[in-house]
Coordinates of C-alpha atoms and ligand atoms in Angstrom, one line a residue:
X1369 CA 105.7 48.5 106.5
X1370 CA 107.3 50.9 108.9
X1371 CA 108.2 50.1 112.5
X1372 CA 106.8 52.3 115.3
X1373 CA 109.1 52.7 118.3
X1374 CA 108.3 54.8 121.4
X1375 CA 111.0 56.1 123.6
X1376 CA 109.8 56.1 127.2
X1377 CA 110.5 56.4 130.9
X1378 CA 108.4 58.3 133.3
X1379 CA 111.5 59.4 135.0
X1380 CA 112.5 62.9 133.9
X1381 CA 115.8 63.9 132.3
X1382 CA 117.1 60.4 131.5
X1383 CA 117.9 61.0 127.8
X1384 CA 114.6 60.1 126.1
X1385 CA 114.5 63.2 123.8
X1386 CA 118.2 63.1 123.1
X1387 CA 117.7 59.5 122.0
X1388 CA 114.6 60.2 120.0
X1389 CA 116.2 63.1 118.1
X1390 CA 119.5 61.5 117.5
X1391 CA 118.4 58.0 116.6
X1392 CA 115.9 59.6 114.2
X1393 CA 118.6 61.7 112.6
X1394 CA 121.1 58.8 112.3
X1395 CA 118.4 56.6 110.7
X1396 CA 117.6 59.4 108.3
X1397 CA 121.2 59.9 107.4
X1398 CA 121.4 56.2 106.7
X1399 CA 118.8 56.7 104.1
X1400 CA 115.8 55.5 106.0
X1401 CA 112.7 57.6 105.8
X1402 CA 111.8 58.7 109.4
X1403 CA 109.0 60.4 111.2
X1404 CA 109.7 61.8 114.7
X1405 CA 106.5 62.4 116.7
X1406 CA 106.9 64.7 119.7
X1407 CA 104.3 63.7 122.3
X1408 CA 105.8 65.8 125.1
X1409 CA 104.2 69.3 125.9
X1410 CA 107.8 70.4 126.7
X1411 CA 108.4 70.2 122.9
X1412 CA 112.1 69.5 123.3
X1413 CA 112.3 67.1 120.4
X1414 CA 110.6 69.8 118.2
X1415 CA 113.2 72.3 119.1
X1416 CA 116.0 69.6 119.0
X1417 CA 115.5 69.1 115.2
X1418 CA 115.5 72.9 114.7
X1419 CA 111.8 73.4 113.9
X1420 CA 110.6 76.9 114.9
X1421 CA 107.2 76.8 116.6
X1422 CA 106.3 80.1 114.9
X1423 CA 106.3 78.4 111.5
X1424 CA 104.0 75.5 112.5
X1425 CA 100.8 74.8 110.6
X1426 CA 99.6 72.8 113.6
X1427 CA 100.8 70.2 116.1
X1428 CA 100.1 66.8 117.6
X1429 CA 97.7 68.7 119.9
X1430 CA 95.4 69.4 116.9
X1431 CA 95.6 65.7 115.9
X1432 CA 94.6 64.4 119.3
X1433 CA 92.1 67.0 120.4
X1434 CA 90.8 68.6 117.2
X1435 CA 91.0 65.4 115.0
X1436 CA 93.1 67.1 112.4
X1437 CA 94.6 64.5 110.0
X1438 CA 98.3 64.1 111.0
X1439 CA 99.5 64.6 107.4
X1440 CA 98.4 68.2 107.8
X1441 CA 100.6 69.0 110.7
X1442 CA 103.7 67.0 109.7
X1443 CA 106.6 69.3 108.7
X1444 CA 109.9 68.7 107.0
X1445 CA 113.1 69.3 108.9
X1446 CA 116.3 70.6 107.4
X1447 CA 117.5 67.0 107.1
X1448 CA 116.4 65.0 104.2
X1449 CA 114.4 61.8 105.1
X1450 CA 113.5 63.3 108.5
X1451 CA 109.9 64.6 109.1
X1452 CA 108.5 65.9 112.4
X1453 CA 105.0 65.8 114.0
X1454 CA 105.6 68.7 116.3
X1455 CA 104.4 69.4 119.8
X1456 CA 103.4 72.7 121.5
X1457 CA 103.1 73.6 125.1
X1458 CA 99.3 73.6 124.8
X1459 CA 99.5 69.8 124.6
X1460 CA 99.6 69.8 128.4
X1461 CA 95.9 70.5 128.3
X1462 CA 95.1 67.4 126.1
X1463 CA 95.0 65.2 129.2
X1464 CA 92.0 67.1 130.6
X1465 CA 90.4 67.8 127.3
X1466 CA 90.3 64.2 126.3
X1467 CA 89.0 62.9 129.6
X1468 CA 85.6 62.0 128.4
X1469 CA 86.5 61.0 124.9
X1470 CA 85.9 57.4 123.9
X1471 CA 88.9 55.2 122.9
X1472 CA 91.2 58.0 124.0
X1473 CA 94.2 55.7 124.4
X1474 CA 94.0 54.9 120.7
X1475 CA 94.0 58.4 119.2
X1476 CA 97.7 58.3 118.1
X1477 CA 97.5 54.8 116.9
X1478 CA 94.5 55.7 114.7
X1479 CA 96.2 58.9 113.5
X1480 CA 99.3 57.2 112.2
X1481 CA 97.7 54.0 110.8
X1482 CA 98.1 55.2 107.2
X1483 CA 101.6 56.5 107.7
X1484 CA 103.3 53.2 108.2
X1485 CA 103.6 52.7 104.5
X1486 CA 105.3 56.1 104.1
X1487 CA 108.1 55.7 106.7
X1488 CA 110.7 53.0 107.5
X1489 CA 110.7 54.2 111.2
X1490 CA 108.4 56.2 113.3
X1491 CA 109.9 57.3 116.6
X1492 CA 107.7 58.7 119.4
X1493 CA 109.3 60.8 122.1
X1494 CA 107.1 60.3 125.2
X1495 CA 106.8 62.8 128.2
X1496 CA 108.2 62.0 131.7
X1497 CA 105.0 60.5 133.1
X1498 CA 102.7 57.5 132.7
X1499 CA 100.0 59.9 131.5
X1500 CA 97.5 59.5 128.7
X1501 CA 100.0 61.0 126.3
X1502 CA 102.5 58.2 127.1
X1503 CA 99.7 55.6 126.9
X1504 CA 98.9 56.9 123.4
X1505 CA 102.6 56.5 122.6
X1506 CA 102.6 52.9 123.9
X1507 CA 99.4 51.9 122.2
X1508 CA 100.6 53.2 118.9
X1509 CA 103.9 51.4 119.0
X1510 CA 105.3 48.0 118.1
X1511 CA 108.1 48.4 120.5
X1512 CA 109.5 50.6 123.4
X1513 CA 113.0 51.7 123.9
X1514 CA 113.4 52.4 127.6
X1515 CA 116.1 55.0 128.3
X1516 CA 117.9 54.4 131.6
X1517 CA 120.4 56.9 133.0
X1518 CA 123.6 55.3 134.4
X1519 CA 123.1 56.5 137.9
X1520 CA 122.4 55.1 141.3
X1521 CA 118.6 55.2 140.9
X1522 CA 118.6 53.9 137.3
X1523 CA 116.2 51.0 138.1
X1524 CA 113.9 53.1 140.2
X1525 CA 110.5 53.3 138.6
X1526 CA 111.4 50.6 136.1
X1527 CA 109.1 48.0 137.5
X1528 CA 106.2 50.4 137.3
X1529 CA 107.0 51.1 133.7
X1530 CA 107.4 47.4 132.8
X1531 CA 104.0 46.8 134.6
X1532 CA 102.4 49.6 132.5
X1533 CA 103.8 48.0 129.4
X1534 CA 102.4 44.6 130.4
X1535 CA 99.0 46.1 131.1
X1536 CA 99.0 47.9 127.7
X1537 CA 100.0 44.6 126.0
X1538 CA 97.2 42.7 127.8
X1539 CA 94.4 45.3 127.3
X1540 CA 95.2 47.7 124.5
X1541 CA 98.0 46.7 122.3
X1542 CA 99.0 42.9 122.2
X1543 CA 101.8 43.7 119.7
X1544 CA 103.8 45.9 122.1
X1545 CA 107.3 44.6 122.9
X1546 CA 110.1 45.9 124.9
X1547 CA 112.4 46.6 122.0
X1548 CA 115.4 47.5 124.0
X1549 CA 116.8 49.1 127.1
X1550 CA 119.3 51.9 126.4
X1551 CA 121.9 53.0 129.0
X1552 CA 122.6 56.7 128.7
X1553 CA 124.9 59.4 130.1
X1554 CA 127.6 56.8 131.0
X1555 CA 130.7 58.2 132.7
X1556 CA 133.8 56.3 133.6
X1557 CA 133.2 56.0 137.3
X1558 CA 133.0 52.9 139.4
X1559 CA 129.3 53.7 140.2
X1560 CA 128.4 53.9 136.5
X1561 CA 130.2 50.6 135.7
X1562 CA 128.3 49.0 138.6
X1563 CA 125.0 50.3 137.3
X1564 CA 125.7 48.9 133.8
X1565 CA 126.6 45.5 135.2
X1566 CA 123.5 45.5 137.4
X1567 CA 121.2 46.5 134.6
X1568 CA 122.7 43.9 132.2
X1569 CA 122.4 41.3 135.0
X1570 CA 118.7 42.1 135.5
X1571 CA 117.6 42.7 131.9
X1572 CA 120.1 40.6 129.9
X1573 CA 119.7 40.7 126.1
X1574 CA 117.1 43.4 126.2
X1575 CA 119.9 45.9 127.0
X1576 CA 121.5 47.4 123.9
X1577 CA 125.3 46.7 123.5
X1578 CA 125.6 50.4 122.7
X1579 CA 126.0 52.6 125.8
X1580 CA 125.6 56.4 125.3
X1581 CA 128.4 58.3 127.0
X1582 CA 127.9 61.5 128.9
X1583 CA 129.2 63.9 126.2
X1584 CA 129.3 67.7 126.3
X1585 CA 128.4 68.0 122.6
X1586 CA 125.2 66.0 123.1
X1587 CA 124.1 68.5 125.7
X1588 CA 125.0 71.5 123.5
X1589 CA 123.5 70.4 120.1
X1590 CA 119.8 71.0 121.1
X1591 CA 120.5 74.7 121.7
X1592 CA 121.5 74.9 118.0
X1593 CA 118.5 73.0 116.9
X1594 CA 120.7 70.3 115.5
X1595 CA 121.0 66.6 115.9
X1596 CA 124.5 65.6 117.1
X1597 CA 125.7 64.3 113.7
X1598 CA 125.2 67.8 112.2
X1599 CA 126.7 69.5 115.2
X1600 CA 129.8 67.4 115.9
X1601 CA 130.1 64.2 113.9
X1602 CA 133.4 63.2 115.5
X1603 CA 132.1 63.5 119.0
X1604 CA 131.7 60.4 121.2
X1605 CA 128.0 61.1 121.4
X1606 CA 127.6 61.1 117.6
X1607 CA 129.5 57.9 117.2
X1608 CA 127.4 56.3 119.9
X1609 CA 124.1 57.2 118.3
X1610 CA 125.4 56.0 114.9
X1611 CA 126.2 52.7 116.6
X1612 CA 122.8 52.6 118.2
X1613 CA 121.1 53.1 114.8
X1614 CA 123.1 50.2 113.4
X1615 CA 122.1 48.0 116.3
X1616 CA 118.4 48.9 115.8
X1617 CA 118.7 48.1 112.1
X1618 CA 120.4 44.8 112.8
X1619 CA 117.8 43.9 115.4
X1620 CA 115.3 44.0 112.5
Ligands
LIG60 P1 112.4 64.8 130.0 O1 112.0 63.7 130.9 O2 112.3 66.1 130.7 O3 111.6 64.7 128.7 P2 114.5 63.4 128.8 O4 114.4 62.0 129.4 O5 113.9 63.5 127.4 O6 113.9 64.5 129.7 P3 116.8 64.7 127.7 O7 116.0 65.9 127.5 O8 117.2 63.9 126.5 O9 116.0 63.7 128.7 O10 118.1 64.9 128.5 C1 118.1 65.7 129.7 C2 119.3 66.7 129.7 O11 120.5 66.0 129.6 C3 119.2 67.6 128.4 O12 119.7 68.8 128.8 C4 120.2 66.9 127.5 O13 120.8 67.8 126.6 C5 121.2 66.3 128.4 N1 121.7 65.0 127.9 C6 121.0 63.9 127.6 N2 121.9 62.9 127.2 C7 123.1 63.4 127.4 C8 124.4 62.8 127.2 N3 124.6 61.6 126.8 N4 125.5 63.6 127.5 C9 125.3 64.9 128.0 N5 124.2 65.4 128.1 C10 123.0 64.7 127.9
LIG61 MG1 112.2 64.6 126.9

């Protein structure tokens, strides 16, 4: 049975999508069948794997709002083993459209129930909010990867996120675990080193050994619609995401 992992942090721009896209691509390259679900109306993950929105048959919006079976909107990417459930900007309206729908936190979970047997990993890229879309991502998942940027305010908002995860576990999804905390955009500065030490001090073993460096190629790859391993395999960013994929596999 496949493992479902959401990548979350309500803070914006901390590396969630970069992680969702590149971890998915590394797992796929390692021969694991992967589905990447884009739950963000910004649709950055959709563009990041090179899927053109003009060619879409539908999106995760249709799944959540119009009850279209998810299999009908899943598309292949140029990479073997990597499929995508794409997002579109219209997803921003889902929040309002779903307001009076029953069990609205369970829509994604129900939608992917049958897919677990088809994929080794399902990664969900969550938007930068604790909205209904993120809640759907948390309710659907077995685990959360929390992306934390190595900067002064790294831990800001973390207690709110951990509290949300706890509430989801108590009320909606008892199986939800914090799968790991990922430090991103590390630079060799004293401040970044202090942040890493501080985060490891607070969160201990939950923090992945792998730290993602700030790396120019990682920032460039999305504009070519390519995961880093197909853009610049030798880059420090590619090596780091390959190491993360190994770590995730070894965590079982
Ligand atoms: P949002 O909250 O808006 O969804 P996010 O948490 O998904 O943002 P990303 O989109 O992954 O964050 O990253 C924010 C920006 O930083 C992007 O332009 C991305 O290309 C860049 N970026 C992310 N990680 C790195 C890195 N390790 N090195 C260099 N640039 C990075
Ligand atoms: Mg994002």
